[in-house]
């Protein structure tokens, strides 16, 4: 389980590094400052760490997710699959 978690973390790091390298190429081609591109990448990554959990919290508060009376409670399983029960 720890190997799977470490693999997921490493995959995220490599993906972010690949995106940053593409941004460096864009910065080079548009004659922009590489430092400003790097700082903006860090700023947006930090904003994502705050905005993503807040978004999940907001959806959890706005909609009745996980409740037996929530909107997904009308789905049911029968021999035909999920969602074929007409309530």
mmCIF file with all atom_site columns, C-alpha atoms in Angstrom:
data_model
loop_
_atom_site.group_PDB
_atom_site.id
_atom_site.type_symbol
_atom_site.label_atom_id
_atom_site.label_alt_id
_atom_site.label_comp_id
_atom_site.label_asym_id
_atom_site.label_entity_id
_atom_site.label_seq_id
_atom_site.pdbx_PDB_ins_code
_atom_site.Cartn_x
_atom_site.Cartn_y
_atom_site.Cartn_z
_atom_site.occupancy
_atom_site.B_iso_or_equiv
_atom_site.pdbx_formal_charge
_atom_site.auth_seq_id
_atom_site.auth_comp_id
_atom_site.auth_asym_id
_atom_site.auth_atom_id
_atom_site.pdbx_PDB_model_num
ATOM 1  C CA . UNK A 1 1  ? 0.000   0.000  0.000   1.00 0.00 ? 1  UNK A CA 1
ATOM 2  C CA . UNK A 1 2  ? 2.864   2.359  0.777   1.00 0.00 ? 2  UNK A CA 1
ATOM 3  C CA . UNK A 1 3  ? 4.412   1.613  -2.609  1.00 0.00 ? 3  UNK A CA 1
ATOM 4  C CA . UNK A 1 4  ? 1.142   2.544  -4.328  1.00 0.00 ? 4  UNK A CA 1
ATOM 5  C CA . UNK A 1 5  ? 0.948   5.814  -2.414  1.00 0.00 ? 5  UNK A CA 1
ATOM 6  C CA . UNK A 1 6  ? 4.583   6.628  -3.194  1.00 0.00 ? 6  UNK A CA 1
ATOM 7  C CA . UNK A 1 7  ? 3.948   5.835  -6.856  1.00 0.00 ? 7  UNK A CA 1
ATOM 8  C CA . UNK A 1 8  ? 0.974   8.226  -6.928  1.00 0.00 ? 8  UNK A CA 1
ATOM 9  C CA . UNK A 1 9  ? 2.995   11.002 -5.327  1.00 0.00 ? 9  UNK A CA 1
ATOM 10 C CA . UNK A 1 10 ? 5.866   10.459 -7.744  1.00 0.00 ? 10 UNK A CA 1
ATOM 11 C CA . UNK A 1 11 ? 3.501   10.479 -10.721 1.00 0.00 ? 11 UNK A CA 1
ATOM 12 C CA . UNK A 1 12 ? 2.070   13.815 -9.590  1.00 0.00 ? 12 UNK A CA 1
ATOM 13 C CA . UNK A 1 13 ? 5.557   15.290 -9.159  1.00 0.00 ? 13 UNK A CA 1
ATOM 14 C CA . UNK A 1 14 ? 6.664   14.126 -12.603 1.00 0.00 ? 14 UNK A CA 1
ATOM 15 C CA . UNK A 1 15 ? 3.483   15.456 -14.215 1.00 0.00 ? 15 UNK A CA 1
ATOM 16 C CA . UNK A 1 16 ? 3.958   18.859 -12.578 1.00 0.00 ? 16 UNK A CA 1
ATOM 17 C CA . UNK A 1 17 ? 7.599   18.940 -13.671 1.00 0.00 ? 17 UNK A CA 1
ATOM 18 C CA . UNK A 1 18 ? 6.586   18.130 -17.263 1.00 0.00 ? 18 UNK A CA 1
ATOM 19 C CA . UNK A 1 19 ? 4.025   20.952 -17.217 1.00 0.00 ? 19 UNK A CA 1
ATOM 20 C CA . UNK A 1 20 ? 6.663   23.326 -15.865 1.00 0.00 ? 20 UNK A CA 1
ATOM 21 C CA . UNK A 1 21 ? 9.076   22.385 -18.651 1.00 0.00 ? 21 UNK A CA 1
ATOM 22 C CA . UNK A 1 22 ? 6.390   23.093 -21.234 1.00 0.00 ? 22 UNK A CA 1
ATOM 23 C CA . UNK A 1 23 ? 5.793   26.462 -19.593 1.00 0.00 ? 23 UNK A CA 1
ATOM 24 C CA . UNK A 1 24 ? 9.530   27.195 -19.765 1.00 0.00 ? 24 UNK A CA 1
ATOM 25 C CA . UNK A 1 25 ? 9.456   26.471 -23.492 1.00 0.00 ? 25 UNK A CA 1
ATOM 26 C CA . UNK A 1 26 ? 6.467   28.801 -23.903 1.00 0.00 ? 26 UNK A CA 1
ATOM 27 C CA . UNK A 1 27 ? 8.313   31.435 -21.895 1.00 0.00 ? 27 UNK A CA 1
ATOM 28 C CA . UNK A 1 28 ? 11.364  31.079 -24.127 1.00 0.00 ? 28 UNK A CA 1
ATOM 29 C CA . UNK A 1 29 ? 9.334   31.275 -27.346 1.00 0.00 ? 29 UNK A CA 1
ATOM 30 C CA . UNK A 1 30 ? 7.389   34.364 -26.221 1.00 0.00 ? 30 UNK A CA 1
ATOM 31 C CA . UNK A 1 31 ? 10.519  36.074 -24.834 1.00 0.00 ? 31 UNK A CA 1
ATOM 32 C CA . UNK A 1 32 ? 8.959   36.218 -21.364 1.00 0.00 ? 32 UNK A CA 1
ATOM 33 C CA . UNK A 1 33 ? 10.843  36.101 -18.100 1.00 0.00 ? 33 UNK A CA 1
ATOM 34 C CA . UNK A 1 34 ? 11.527  32.548 -16.956 1.00 0.00 ? 34 UNK A CA 1
ATOM 35 C CA . UNK A 1 35 ? 11.512  33.716 -13.343 1.00 0.00 ? 35 UNK A CA 1
ATOM 36 C CA . UNK A 1 36 ? 8.017   35.194 -13.651 1.00 0.00 ? 36 UNK A CA 1
ATOM 37 C CA . UNK A 1 37 ? 6.802   31.980 -15.293 1.00 0.00 ? 37 UNK A CA 1
ATOM 38 C CA . UNK A 1 38 ? 8.217   29.903 -12.423 1.00 0.00 ? 38 UNK A CA 1
ATOM 39 C CA . UNK A 1 39 ? 6.770   32.184 -9.751  1.00 0.00 ? 39 UNK A CA 1
ATOM 40 C CA . UNK A 1 40 ? 3.342   32.112 -11.403 1.00 0.00 ? 40 UNK A CA 1
ATOM 41 C CA . UNK A 1 41 ? 3.513   28.291 -11.579 1.00 0.00 ? 41 UNK A CA 1
ATOM 42 C CA . UNK A 1 42 ? 4.248   28.138 -7.845  1.00 0.00 ? 42 UNK A CA 1
ATOM 43 C CA . UNK A 1 43 ? 1.467   30.611 -7.080  1.00 0.00 ? 43 UNK A CA 1
ATOM 44 C CA . UNK A 1 44 ? -1.102  28.661 -9.067  1.00 0.00 ? 44 UNK A CA 1
ATOM 45 C CA . UNK A 1 45 ? -0.015  25.362 -7.457  1.00 0.00 ? 45 UNK A CA 1
ATOM 46 C CA . UNK A 1 46 ? -0.467  26.914 -4.002  1.00 0.00 ? 46 UNK A CA 1
ATOM 47 C CA . UNK A 1 47 ? -3.862  28.301 -4.998  1.00 0.00 ? 47 UNK A CA 1
ATOM 48 C CA . UNK A 1 48 ? -4.904  24.843 -6.188  1.00 0.00 ? 48 UNK A CA 1
ATOM 49 C CA . UNK A 1 49 ? -4.019  23.377 -2.803  1.00 0.00 ? 49 UNK A CA 1
ATOM 50 C CA . UNK A 1 50 ? -6.507  25.765 -1.213  1.00 0.00 ? 50 UNK A CA 1
ATOM 51 C CA . UNK A 1 51 ? -9.224  25.987 -3.875  1.00 0.00 ? 51 UNK A CA 1
ATOM 52 C CA . UNK A 1 52 ? -9.649  22.243 -4.528  1.00 0.00 ? 52 UNK A CA 1
ATOM 53 C CA . UNK A 1 53 ? -10.505 21.258 -0.912  1.00 0.00 ? 53 UNK A CA 1
ATOM 54 C CA . UNK A 1 54 ? -12.741 24.307 -0.547  1.00 0.00 ? 54 UNK A CA 1
ATOM 55 C CA . UNK A 1 55 ? -14.616 23.302 -3.700  1.00 0.00 ? 55 UNK A CA 1
ATOM 56 C CA . UNK A 1 56 ? -15.209 19.780 -2.390  1.00 0.00 ? 56 UNK A CA 1
ATOM 57 C CA . UNK A 1 57 ? -16.338 21.225 0.941   1.00 0.00 ? 57 UNK A CA 1
ATOM 58 C CA . UNK A 1 58 ? -18.704 23.636 -0.842  1.00 0.00 ? 58 UNK A CA 1
ATOM 59 C CA . UNK A 1 59 ? -20.281 20.857 -2.910  1.00 0.00 ? 59 UNK A CA 1
ATOM 60 C CA . UNK A 1 60 ? -20.613 18.740 0.215   1.00 0.00 ? 60 UNK A CA 1
ATOM 61 C CA . UNK A 1 61 ? -22.461 21.564 1.959   1.00 0.00 ? 61 UNK A CA 1
ATOM 62 C CA . UNK A 1 62 ? -24.587 22.622 -1.023  1.00 0.00 ? 62 UNK A CA 1
ATOM 63 C CA . UNK A 1 63 ? -25.796 19.162 -2.033  1.00 0.00 ? 63 UNK A CA 1
ATOM 64 C CA . UNK A 1 64 ? -26.954 16.233 0.044   1.00 0.00 ? 64 UNK A CA 1
ATOM 65 C CA . UNK A 1 65 ? -24.085 13.956 -0.956  1.00 0.00 ? 65 UNK A CA 1
ATOM 66 C CA . UNK A 1 66 ? -23.948 10.582 0.788   1.00 0.00 ? 66 UNK A CA 1
ATOM 67 C CA . UNK A 1 67 ? -27.321 10.944 2.467   1.00 0.00 ? 67 UNK A CA 1
ATOM 68 C CA . UNK A 1 68 ? -30.042 8.309  2.031   1.00 0.00 ? 68 UNK A CA 1
ATOM 69 C CA . UNK A 1 69 ? -32.352 11.152 0.982   1.00 0.00 ? 69 UNK A CA 1
ATOM 70 C CA . UNK A 1 70 ? -29.900 12.606 -1.537  1.00 0.00 ? 70 UNK A CA 1
ATOM 71 C CA . UNK A 1 71 ? -30.485 12.822 -5.290  1.00 0.00 ? 71 UNK A CA 1
ATOM 72 C CA . UNK A 1 72 ? -28.463 9.677  -5.978  1.00 0.00 ? 72 UNK A CA 1
ATOM 73 C CA . UNK A 1 73 ? -30.756 7.597  -3.741  1.00 0.00 ? 73 UNK A CA 1
ATOM 74 C CA . UNK A 1 74 ? -33.241 7.176  -6.623  1.00 0.00 ? 74 UNK A CA 1
ATOM 75 C CA . UNK A 1 75 ? -30.791 4.889  -8.448  1.00 0.00 ? 75 UNK A CA 1
ATOM 76 C CA . UNK A 1 76 ? -31.158 1.206  -7.783  1.00 0.00 ? 76 UNK A CA 1
ATOM 77 C CA . UNK A 1 77 ? -29.611 -2.032 -8.940  1.00 0.00 ? 77 UNK A CA 1
ATOM 78 C CA . UNK A 1 78 ? -31.614 -4.819 -10.483 1.00 0.00 ? 78 UNK A CA 1
ATOM 79 C CA . UNK A 1 79 ? -31.002 -7.452 -13.146 1.00 0.00 ? 79 UNK A CA 1
ATOM 80 C CA . UNK A 1 80 ? -30.865 -4.753 -15.851 1.00 0.00 ? 80 UNK A CA 1
ATOM 81 C CA . UNK A 1 81 ? -28.110 -2.760 -14.171 1.00 0.00 ? 81 UNK A CA 1
ATOM 82 C CA . UNK A 1 82 ? -27.989 0.561  -12.351 1.00 0.00 ? 82 UNK A CA 1
ATOM 83 C CA . UNK A 1 83 ? -30.775 3.071  -12.813 1.00 0.00 ? 83 UNK A CA 1
ATOM 84 C CA . UNK A 1 84 ? -33.422 0.881  -14.467 1.00 0.00 ? 84 UNK A CA 1
ATOM 85 C CA . UNK A 1 85 ? -35.909 1.013  -11.594 1.00 0.00 ? 85 UNK A CA 1
ATOM 86 C CA . UNK A 1 86 ? -38.733 3.438  -12.236 1.00 0.00 ? 86 UNK A CA 1
ATOM 87 C CA . UNK A 1 87 ? -39.705 4.946  -8.906  1.00 0.00 ? 87 UNK A CA 1
#
